Amino acid sequence: MKNIQTIFIKTVSCFFILLFVYASVSKLLDFENFQVQIAQSPLLSAYAGGISYAVIIVELIIVLLLTFPSRRLIGLYLSTALMSAFTIYIFLILNYSDFVPCSCGGILEKMGWTEHLIFNILCVVIGGLSVLIMGRANHKTHRKTALILGISNILSCILVIVLFFKSEYIIKQENNFTRRFLMHPILKVKSMDLENHSFYFAGAKNEELYLANRSLPQNLLAVDSLLKKAVNTKIDLELSKYPFKKIEIKVKDHHYYIYDGNVPIILKGKLCNTQNKVISSNDAFFDQLEIIDSNKIAIRTLSSQTRNLTLGTILINHNGKNQVTLHPDLLEKQLDGFFDSDGYLSSDPIRPTVNYIYSYRNQFLVMNHSMQLIHRWRTIDTTKIAQIKVTSLSNGKSKMSKPALKVNGHAIVYRGLLFNPAQLRGRHESLIRWKESKVIDIYNTESQEYIGSMYIDNIKNNTMSDFRITDEHLYAIIGNQLVQYKLTQSLKKHFKNGEAENRVSE
């Protein structure tokens, strides 16, 4: 009987030695990939740097302890506790995670997560039995051995649970610039060829898309949801009457809007009609515009008093006496009030909110349709102060004296989610993957919760230039391709309905 117990203990010890040697060496040989996998874990994302080293070190220490007979009992205690930690980790992944990440390497990478869980449970069982048997063989009381075994396993499980809750909070609320990529949030469906690379999204109505063309600025292309039917409309414009320099078109509901901020003119027409009329003339110069509703337009302009970028609204009145209201306190000056406040204005087509995301700092604003501030949230990047250097010229103007560190792209908002084309690579991200795709970070605009990120792959070395979200699809313009992606439930479940939170920040 004693020989059988000795053989069992030695067999279990050898098993754990082989397991941990194989696992640790596999991780070391592909350490960068292992760190990326840890960074994608919904439990350990915030601690990927430290944990990636700690797991390997602990596994190798256990191997050393199991190798020496005098330290074998401690090694078995630690082996069982570590396998208990891995077991609770997989249980949380399978039951409380928004997605299932990649496995942790070695032979376990060949297993499914359910098989992985069963394997770990068996390891805990044989590890626990070997501890009890060896403890009794070393003349230790059964109660003391069981108590130490129980406490060590419970503590290892508690550690993993604590890491789970703390990591979730850090990633979603106090991120240290570690991205977590959603599991298949979009699936490519189809694509269609466009004539050139000059198209951009003017808007969408239900699942019908409207594309404008910078090379042919009077044209508006309507594309159906199947990407099979495309109808081009040439809008009538009196170009001799209005000295437009850079025409832009936006579509909202059943109307299109034509504007050029260099010329303080806004025209409006019905989608089925090439004729249009002026709805705003000489009310304000602006460089960005967002349609809030049929009577209100949000703008970004340059304050004539402070020379700072300023957000405002134009209220369209039927009598022609439009009202312009500026909100100089919304955009916060850091350095010069112009370059440091640069960013992108967007409005949610479903919910009554307007958003502004800064280009050079990790912040975005959420406002109601009256342009009252609701929230001032941060993105996961750590750039709080705009990294720009501005030089004043003799003519009174300013310019950037060196390239600025751009943080955020032209973000759009849909159903309470902010979709931000990121400009900076996060921690533990693959450089190759970063170069081969565009990363979009997704935030809940009500709770400042970082939802996750997703990749939009390049096509023929062309990166995504513009995109739009609908209830069912993401549409992207990549080079001369219009690409349709189907939204999966892992993303759609975060959508909000049409009712928005109206609480205004102090």
PDB file of N, CA, C and O in Angstrom, residues 252-313:
ATOM      1  N   LYS A 252     -30.230  63.824 -43.468  1.00  0.00           N
ATOM      2  CA  LYS A 252     -30.936  63.596 -42.198  1.00  0.00           C
ATOM      3  C   LYS A 252     -32.400  63.387 -42.500  1.00  0.00           C
ATOM      4  O   LYS A 252     -33.044  64.248 -43.115  1.00  0.00           O
ATOM      5  N   ASP A 253     -32.938  62.248 -42.078  1.00  0.00           N
ATOM      6  CA  ASP A 253     -34.344  61.898 -42.343  1.00  0.00           C
ATOM      7  C   ASP A 253     -34.597  61.927 -43.848  1.00  0.00           C
ATOM      8  O   ASP A 253     -33.953  61.212 -44.583  1.00  0.00           O
ATOM      9  N   HIS A 254     -35.491  62.809 -44.321  1.00  0.00           N
ATOM     10  CA  HIS A 254     -35.853  62.809 -45.742  1.00  0.00           C
ATOM     11  C   HIS A 254     -35.247  63.987 -46.489  1.00  0.00           C
ATOM     12  O   HIS A 254     -35.700  64.307 -47.600  1.00  0.00           O
ATOM     13  N   HIS A 255     -34.246  64.622 -45.908  1.00  0.00           N
ATOM     14  CA  HIS A 255     -33.677  65.819 -46.522  1.00  0.00           C
ATOM     15  C   HIS A 255     -32.161  65.727 -46.633  1.00  0.00           C
ATOM     16  O   HIS A 255     -31.520  64.977 -45.901  1.00  0.00           O
ATOM     17  N   TYR A 256     -31.625  66.495 -47.550  1.00  0.00           N
ATOM     18  CA  TYR A 256     -30.178  66.659 -47.633  1.00  0.00           C
ATOM     19  C   TYR A 256     -29.842  68.120 -47.351  1.00  0.00           C
ATOM     20  O   TYR A 256     -30.657  69.030 -47.588  1.00  0.00           O
ATOM     21  N   TYR A 257     -28.657  68.345 -46.840  1.00  0.00           N
ATOM     22  CA  TYR A 257     -28.191  69.683 -46.490  1.00  0.00           C
ATOM     23  C   TYR A 257     -26.845  69.917 -47.166  1.00  0.00           C
ATOM     24  O   TYR A 257     -25.960  69.053 -47.112  1.00  0.00           O
ATOM     25  N   ILE A 258     -26.693  71.069 -47.798  1.00  0.00           N
ATOM     26  CA  ILE A 258     -25.453  71.415 -48.490  1.00  0.00           C
ATOM     27  C   ILE A 258     -24.852  72.633 -47.804  1.00  0.00           C
ATOM     28  O   ILE A 258     -25.557  73.604 -47.502  1.00  0.00           O
ATOM     29  N   TYR A 259     -23.555  72.587 -47.580  1.00  0.00           N
ATOM     30  CA  TYR A 259     -22.923  73.703 -46.871  1.00  0.00           C
ATOM     31  C   TYR A 259     -21.437  73.770 -47.208  1.00  0.00           C
ATOM     32  O   TYR A 259     -20.843  72.830 -47.742  1.00  0.00           O
ATOM     33  N   ASP A 260     -20.869  74.918 -46.894  1.00  0.00           N
ATOM     34  CA  ASP A 260     -19.428  75.142 -46.972  1.00  0.00           C
ATOM     35  C   ASP A 260     -19.146  76.203 -45.926  1.00  0.00           C
ATOM     36  O   ASP A 260     -19.537  77.359 -46.082  1.00  0.00           O
ATOM     37  N   GLY A 261     -18.472  75.803 -44.861  1.00  0.00           N
ATOM     38  CA  GLY A 261     -18.276  76.728 -43.746  1.00  0.00           C
ATOM     39  C   GLY A 261     -17.557  78.003 -44.110  1.00  0.00           C
ATOM     40  O   GLY A 261     -17.696  79.022 -43.438  1.00  0.00           O
ATOM     41  N   ASN A 262     -16.767  77.974 -45.221  1.00  0.00           N
ATOM     42  CA  ASN A 262     -16.102  79.197 -45.666  1.00  0.00           C
ATOM     43  C   ASN A 262     -17.103  80.210 -46.213  1.00  0.00           C
ATOM     44  O   ASN A 262     -16.815  81.405 -46.276  1.00  0.00           O
ATOM     45  N   VAL A 263     -18.255  79.691 -46.636  1.00  0.00           N
ATOM     46  CA  VAL A 263     -19.358  80.530 -47.099  1.00  0.00           C
ATOM     47  C   VAL A 263     -20.517  80.295 -46.144  1.00  0.00           C
ATOM     48  O   VAL A 263     -20.989  79.164 -46.024  1.00  0.00           O
ATOM     49  N   PRO A 264     -20.983  81.318 -45.435  1.00  0.00           N
ATOM     50  CA  PRO A 264     -22.019  81.116 -44.406  1.00  0.00           C
ATOM     51  C   PRO A 264     -23.405  80.861 -44.996  1.00  0.00           C
ATOM     52  O   PRO A 264     -24.358  81.612 -44.758  1.00  0.00           O
ATOM     53  N   ILE A 265     -23.499  79.788 -45.780  1.00  0.00           N
ATOM     54  CA  ILE A 265     -24.747  79.439 -46.446  1.00  0.00           C
ATOM     55  C   ILE A 265     -25.056  77.972 -46.182  1.00  0.00           C
ATOM     56  O   ILE A 265     -24.178  77.118 -46.292  1.00  0.00           O
ATOM     57  N   ILE A 266     -26.307  77.668 -45.835  1.00  0.00           N
ATOM     58  CA  ILE A 266     -26.767  76.280 -45.706  1.00  0.00           C
ATOM     59  C   ILE A 266     -28.006  76.126 -46.571  1.00  0.00           C
ATOM     60  O   ILE A 266     -28.967  76.913 -46.450  1.00  0.00           O
ATOM     61  N   LEU A 267     -27.991  75.134 -47.460  1.00  0.00           N
ATOM     62  CA  LEU A 267     -29.134  74.857 -48.321  1.00  0.00           C
ATOM     63  C   LEU A 267     -29.769  73.538 -47.919  1.00  0.00           C
ATOM     64  O   LEU A 267     -29.093  72.635 -47.415  1.00  0.00           O
ATOM     65  N   LYS A 268     -31.057  73.398 -48.192  1.00  0.00           N
ATOM     66  CA  LYS A 268     -31.796  72.197 -47.808  1.00  0.00           C
ATOM     67  C   LYS A 268     -32.711  71.775 -48.939  1.00  0.00           C
ATOM     68  O   LYS A 268     -33.348  72.616 -49.594  1.00  0.00           O
ATOM     69  N   GLY A 269     -32.767  70.458 -49.189  1.00  0.00           N
ATOM     70  CA  GLY A 269     -33.661  69.947 -50.206  1.00  0.00           C
ATOM     71  C   GLY A 269     -34.169  68.573 -49.847  1.00  0.00           C
ATOM     72  O   GLY A 269     -33.594  67.886 -48.989  1.00  0.00           O
ATOM     73  N   LYS A 270     -35.250  68.154 -50.483  1.00  0.00           N
ATOM     74  CA  LYS A 270     -35.777  66.820 -50.262  1.00  0.00           C
ATOM     75  C   LYS A 270     -34.967  65.806 -51.078  1.00  0.00           C
ATOM     76  O   LYS A 270     -34.485  66.119 -52.163  1.00  0.00           O
ATOM     77  N   LEU A 271     -34.841  64.607 -50.538  1.00  0.00           N
ATOM     78  CA  LEU A 271     -34.021  63.588 -51.177  1.00  0.00           C
ATOM     79  C   LEU A 271     -34.508  63.250 -52.582  1.00  0.00           C
ATOM     80  O   LEU A 271     -33.718  62.861 -53.441  1.00  0.00           O
ATOM     81  N   CYS A 272     -35.776  63.391 -52.838  1.00  0.00           N
ATOM     82  CA  CYS A 272     -36.316  63.048 -54.146  1.00  0.00           C
ATOM     83  C   CYS A 272     -36.313  64.225 -55.118  1.00  0.00           C
ATOM     84  O   CYS A 272     -36.810  64.120 -56.233  1.00  0.00           O
ATOM     85  N   ASN A 273     -35.743  65.344 -54.702  1.00  0.00           N
ATOM     86  CA  ASN A 273     -35.811  66.569 -55.496  1.00  0.00           C
ATOM     87  C   ASN A 273     -34.418  67.174 -55.636  1.00  0.00           C
ATOM     88  O   ASN A 273     -33.687  67.302 -54.655  1.00  0.00           O
ATOM     89  N   THR A 274     -34.034  67.547 -56.851  1.00  0.00           N
ATOM     90  CA  THR A 274     -32.724  68.163 -57.068  1.00  0.00           C
ATOM     91  C   THR A 274     -32.725  69.643 -56.700  1.00  0.00           C
ATOM     92  O   THR A 274     -31.661  70.244 -56.567  1.00  0.00           O
ATOM     93  N   GLN A 275     -33.919  70.214 -56.562  1.00  0.00           N
ATOM     94  CA  GLN A 275     -34.028  71.621 -56.189  1.00  0.00           C
ATOM     95  C   GLN A 275     -33.882  71.773 -54.674  1.00  0.00           C
ATOM     96  O   GLN A 275     -34.228  70.872 -53.907  1.00  0.00           O
ATOM     97  N   ASN A 276     -33.381  72.916 -54.235  1.00  0.00           N
ATOM     98  CA  ASN A 276     -33.163  73.178 -52.814  1.00  0.00           C
ATOM     99  C   ASN A 276     -33.318  74.660 -52.536  1.00  0.00           C
ATOM    100  O   ASN A 276     -33.407  75.484 -53.471  1.00  0.00           O
ATOM    101  N   LYS A 277     -33.328  75.002 -51.276  1.00  0.00           N
ATOM    102  CA  LYS A 277     -33.480  76.411 -50.899  1.00  0.00           C
ATOM    103  C   LYS A 277     -32.535  76.748 -49.752  1.00  0.00           C
ATOM    104  O   LYS A 277     -32.100  75.872 -48.999  1.00  0.00           O
ATOM    105  N   VAL A 278     -32.254  78.031 -49.617  1.00  0.00           N
ATOM    106  CA  VAL A 278     -31.380  78.500 -48.555  1.00  0.00           C
ATOM    107  C   VAL A 278     -32.163  78.555 -47.247  1.00  0.00           C
ATOM    108  O   VAL A 278     -33.254  79.146 -47.186  1.00  0.00           O
ATOM    109  N   ILE A 279     -31.624  77.948 -46.201  1.00  0.00           N
ATOM    110  CA  ILE A 279     -32.269  78.026 -44.886  1.00  0.00           C
ATOM    111  C   ILE A 279     -31.440  78.835 -43.896  1.00  0.00           C
ATOM    112  O   ILE A 279     -31.927  79.213 -42.830  1.00  0.00           O
ATOM    113  N   SER A 280     -30.188  79.119 -44.251  1.00  0.00           N
ATOM    114  CA  SER A 280     -29.336  79.953 -43.403  1.00  0.00           C
ATOM    115  C   SER A 280     -28.388  80.736 -44.295  1.00  0.00           C
ATOM    116  O   SER A 280     -27.665  80.156 -45.107  1.00  0.00           O
ATOM    117  N   SER A 281     -28.397  82.041 -44.138  1.00  0.00           N
ATOM    118  CA  SER A 281     -27.544  82.903 -44.951  1.00  0.00           C
ATOM    119  C   SER A 281     -26.914  83.967 -44.071  1.00  0.00           C
ATOM    120  O   SER A 281     -27.628  84.741 -43.413  1.00  0.00           O
ATOM    121  N   ASN A 282     -25.582  83.966 -44.038  1.00  0.00           N
ATOM    122  CA  ASN A 282     -24.821  84.958 -43.272  1.00  0.00           C
ATOM    123  C   ASN A 282     -25.132  84.942 -41.775  1.00  0.00           C
ATOM    124  O   ASN A 282     -24.958  85.958 -41.093  1.00  0.00           O
ATOM    125  N   ASP A 283     -25.555  83.793 -41.291  1.00  0.00           N
ATOM    126  CA  ASP A 283     -25.792  83.682 -39.844  1.00  0.00           C
ATOM    127  C   ASP A 283     -24.483  83.450 -39.096  1.00  0.00           C
ATOM    128  O   ASP A 283     -24.258  84.032 -38.032  1.00  0.00           O
ATOM    129  N   ALA A 284     -23.626  82.575 -39.637  1.00  0.00           N
ATOM    130  CA  ALA A 284     -22.367  82.270 -38.959  1.00  0.00           C
ATOM    131  C   ALA A 284     -21.433  81.561 -39.918  1.00  0.00           C
ATOM    132  O   ALA A 284     -21.864  80.796 -40.787  1.00  0.00           O
ATOM    133  N   PHE A 285     -20.132  81.850 -39.768  1.00  0.00           N
ATOM    134  CA  PHE A 285     -19.114  81.027 -40.414  1.00  0.00           C
ATOM    135  C   PHE A 285     -18.852  79.821 -39.508  1.00  0.00           C
ATOM    136  O   PHE A 285     -18.931  79.916 -38.292  1.00  0.00           O
ATOM    137  N   PHE A 286     -18.536  78.696 -40.107  1.00  0.00           N
ATOM    138  CA  PHE A 286     -18.300  77.485 -39.314  1.00  0.00           C
ATOM    139  C   PHE A 286     -17.424  76.540 -40.112  1.00  0.00           C
ATOM    140  O   PHE A 286     -17.291  76.671 -41.335  1.00  0.00           O
ATOM    141  N   ASP A 287     -16.799  75.595 -39.420  1.00  0.00           N
ATOM    142  CA  ASP A 287     -15.998  74.595 -40.125  1.00  0.00           C
ATOM    143  C   ASP A 287     -16.521  73.180 -39.925  1.00  0.00           C
ATOM    144  O   ASP A 287     -16.033  72.249 -40.566  1.00  0.00           O
ATOM    145  N   GLN A 288     -17.495  73.000 -39.028  1.00  0.00           N
ATOM    146  CA  GLN A 288     -18.164  71.712 -38.865  1.00  0.00           C
ATOM    147  C   GLN A 288     -19.638  71.948 -38.601  1.00  0.00           C
ATOM    148  O   GLN A 288     -20.024  72.962 -37.993  1.00  0.00           O
ATOM    149  N   LEU A 289     -20.441  70.983 -39.028  1.00  0.00           N
ATOM    150  CA  LEU A 289     -21.891  71.111 -38.911  1.00  0.00           C
ATOM    151  C   LEU A 289     -22.499  69.748 -38.646  1.00  0.00           C
ATOM    152  O   LEU A 289     -22.060  68.746 -39.220  1.00  0.00           O
ATOM    153  N   GLU A 290     -23.485  69.698 -37.766  1.00  0.00           N
ATOM    154  CA  GLU A 290     -24.253  68.481 -37.515  1.00  0.00           C
ATOM    155  C   GLU A 290     -25.731  68.841 -37.453  1.00  0.00           C
ATOM    156  O   GLU A 290     -26.120  69.802 -36.768  1.00  0.00           O
ATOM    157  N   ILE A 291     -26.548  68.071 -38.165  1.00  0.00           N
ATOM    158  CA  ILE A 291     -27.987  68.322 -38.170  1.00  0.00           C
ATOM    159  C   ILE A 291     -28.602  67.691 -36.928  1.00  0.00           C
ATOM    160  O   ILE A 291     -28.550  66.469 -36.756  1.00  0.00           O
ATOM    161  N   ILE A 292     -29.186  68.512 -36.051  1.00  0.00           N
ATOM    162  CA  ILE A 292     -29.849  67.985 -34.862  1.00  0.00           C
ATOM    163  C   ILE A 292     -31.272  67.568 -35.203  1.00  0.00           C
ATOM    164  O   ILE A 292     -31.689  66.440 -34.960  1.00  0.00           O
ATOM    165  N   ASP A 293     -32.032  68.492 -35.774  1.00  0.00           N
ATOM    166  CA  ASP A 293     -33.365  68.177 -36.293  1.00  0.00           C
ATOM    167  C   ASP A 293     -33.665  69.175 -37.401  1.00  0.00           C
ATOM    168  O   ASP A 293     -32.792  69.926 -37.835  1.00  0.00           O
ATOM    169  N   SER A 294     -34.912  69.191 -37.879  1.00  0.00           N
ATOM    170  CA  SER A 294     -35.256  70.025 -39.033  1.00  0.00           C
ATOM    171  C   SER A 294     -35.132  71.516 -38.753  1.00  0.00           C
ATOM    172  O   SER A 294     -35.049  72.320 -39.690  1.00  0.00           O
ATOM    173  N   ASN A 295     -35.088  71.897 -37.457  1.00  0.00           N
ATOM    174  CA  ASN A 295     -35.040  73.312 -37.113  1.00  0.00           C
ATOM    175  C   ASN A 295     -33.783  73.735 -36.358  1.00  0.00           C
ATOM    176  O   ASN A 295     -33.628  74.911 -36.048  1.00  0.00           O
ATOM    177  N   LYS A 296     -32.916  72.794 -36.056  1.00  0.00           N
ATOM    178  CA  LYS A 296     -31.735  73.141 -35.266  1.00  0.00           C
ATOM    179  C   LYS A 296     -30.500  72.451 -35.833  1.00  0.00           C
ATOM    180  O   LYS A 296     -30.528  71.261 -36.152  1.00  0.00           O
ATOM    181  N   ILE A 297     -29.416  73.231 -35.900  1.00  0.00           N
ATOM    182  CA  ILE A 297     -28.151  72.744 -36.439  1.00  0.00           C
ATOM    183  C   ILE A 297     -27.035  73.083 -35.458  1.00  0.00           C
ATOM    184  O   ILE A 297     -26.956  74.209 -34.961  1.00  0.00           O
ATOM    185  N   ALA A 298     -26.206  72.091 -35.143  1.00  0.00           N
ATOM    186  CA  ALA A 298     -25.041  72.326 -34.289  1.00  0.00           C
ATOM    187  C   ALA A 298     -23.848  72.678 -35.172  1.00  0.00           C
ATOM    188  O   ALA A 298     -23.670  72.104 -36.252  1.00  0.00           O
ATOM    189  N   ILE A 299     -23.044  73.632 -34.725  1.00  0.00           N
ATOM    190  CA  ILE A 299     -21.894  74.056 -35.502  1.00  0.00           C
ATOM    191  C   ILE A 299     -20.658  74.183 -34.608  1.00  0.00           C
ATOM    192  O   ILE A 299     -20.756  74.282 -33.389  1.00  0.00           O
ATOM    193  N   ARG A 300     -19.495  74.145 -35.252  1.00  0.00           N
ATOM    194  CA  ARG A 300     -18.258  74.540 -34.590  1.00  0.00           C
ATOM    195  C   ARG A 300     -17.717  75.739 -35.340  1.00  0.00           C
ATOM    196  O   ARG A 300     -17.595  75.709 -36.576  1.00  0.00           O
ATOM    197  N   THR A 301     -17.417  76.800 -34.607  1.00  0.00           N
ATOM    198  CA  THR A 301     -16.981  78.033 -35.223  1.00  0.00           C
ATOM    199  C   THR A 301     -15.800  78.601 -34.463  1.00  0.00           C
ATOM    200  O   THR A 301     -15.365  78.040 -33.453  1.00  0.00           O
ATOM    201  N   LEU A 302     -15.282  79.717 -34.945  1.00  0.00           N
ATOM    202  CA  LEU A 302     -14.176  80.405 -34.292  1.00  0.00           C
ATOM    203  C   LEU A 302     -14.712  81.679 -33.668  1.00  0.00           C
ATOM    204  O   LEU A 302     -15.277  82.538 -34.367  1.00  0.00           O
ATOM    205  N   SER A 303     -14.565  81.799 -32.360  1.00  0.00           N
ATOM    206  CA  SER A 303     -15.075  82.974 -31.654  1.00  0.00           C
ATOM    207  C   SER A 303     -14.342  84.233 -32.121  1.00  0.00           C
ATOM    208  O   SER A 303     -13.108  84.273 -32.143  1.00  0.00           O
ATOM    209  N   SER A 304     -15.094  85.235 -32.511  1.00  0.00           N
ATOM    210  CA  SER A 304     -14.484  86.497 -32.957  1.00  0.00           C
ATOM    211  C   SER A 304     -13.860  87.260 -31.796  1.00  0.00           C
ATOM    212  O   SER A 304     -12.999  88.122 -32.009  1.00  0.00           O
ATOM    213  N   GLN A 305     -14.269  86.943 -30.571  1.00  0.00           N
ATOM    214  CA  GLN A 305     -13.745  87.647 -29.400  1.00  0.00           C
ATOM    215  C   GLN A 305     -12.497  86.983 -28.846  1.00  0.00           C
ATOM    216  O   GLN A 305     -11.480  87.642 -28.610  1.00  0.00           O
ATOM    217  N   THR A 306     -12.544  85.667 -28.647  1.00  0.00           N
ATOM    218  CA  THR A 306     -11.419  84.968 -28.010  1.00  0.00           C
ATOM    219  C   THR A 306     -10.490  84.304 -29.022  1.00  0.00           C
ATOM    220  O   THR A 306      -9.380  83.903 -28.665  1.00  0.00           O
ATOM    221  N   ARG A 307     -10.947  84.139 -30.279  1.00  0.00           N
ATOM    222  CA  ARG A 307     -10.212  83.404 -31.314  1.00  0.00           C
ATOM    223  C   ARG A 307     -10.036  81.935 -30.943  1.00  0.00           C
ATOM    224  O   ARG A 307      -9.124  81.261 -31.413  1.00  0.00           O
ATOM    225  N   ASN A 308     -10.908  81.437 -30.083  1.00  0.00           N
ATOM    226  CA  ASN A 308     -10.894  80.035 -29.691  1.00  0.00           C
ATOM    227  C   ASN A 308     -11.991  79.283 -30.436  1.00  0.00           C
ATOM    228  O   ASN A 308     -13.034  79.862 -30.795  1.00  0.00           O
ATOM    229  N   LEU A 309     -11.796  78.003 -30.656  1.00  0.00           N
ATOM    230  CA  LEU A 309     -12.856  77.174 -31.223  1.00  0.00           C
ATOM    231  C   LEU A 309     -14.021  77.118 -30.256  1.00  0.00           C
ATOM    232  O   LEU A 309     -13.839  76.966 -29.038  1.00  0.00           O
ATOM    233  N   THR A 310     -15.224  77.212 -30.789  1.00  0.00           N
ATOM    234  CA  THR A 310     -16.426  77.302 -29.961  1.00  0.00           C
ATOM    235  C   THR A 310     -17.551  76.497 -30.596  1.00  0.00           C
ATOM    236  O   THR A 310     -17.685  76.475 -31.826  1.00  0.00           O
ATOM    237  N   LEU A 311     -18.344  75.850 -29.775  1.00  0.00           N
ATOM    238  CA  LEU A 311     -19.528  75.135 -30.260  1.00  0.00           C
ATOM    239  C   LEU A 311     -20.744  76.037 -30.137  1.00  0.00           C
ATOM    240  O   LEU A 311     -20.827  76.893 -29.245  1.00  0.00           O
ATOM    241  N   GLY A 312     -21.694  75.827 -31.031  1.00  0.00           N
ATOM    242  CA  GLY A 312     -22.910  76.639 -30.994  1.00  0.00           C
ATOM    243  C   GLY A 312     -24.028  75.979 -31.769  1.00  0.00           C
ATOM    244  O   GLY A 312     -23.890  74.854 -32.269  1.00  0.00           O
ATOM    245  N   THR A 313     -25.142  76.677 -31.874  1.00  0.00           N
ATOM    246  CA  THR A 313     -26.302  76.178 -32.625  1.00  0.00           C
ATOM    247  C   THR A 313     -26.877  77.295 -33.486  1.00  0.00           C
ATOM    248  O   THR A 313     -26.750  78.480 -33.173  1.00  0.00           O
TER     249      THR A 313
END
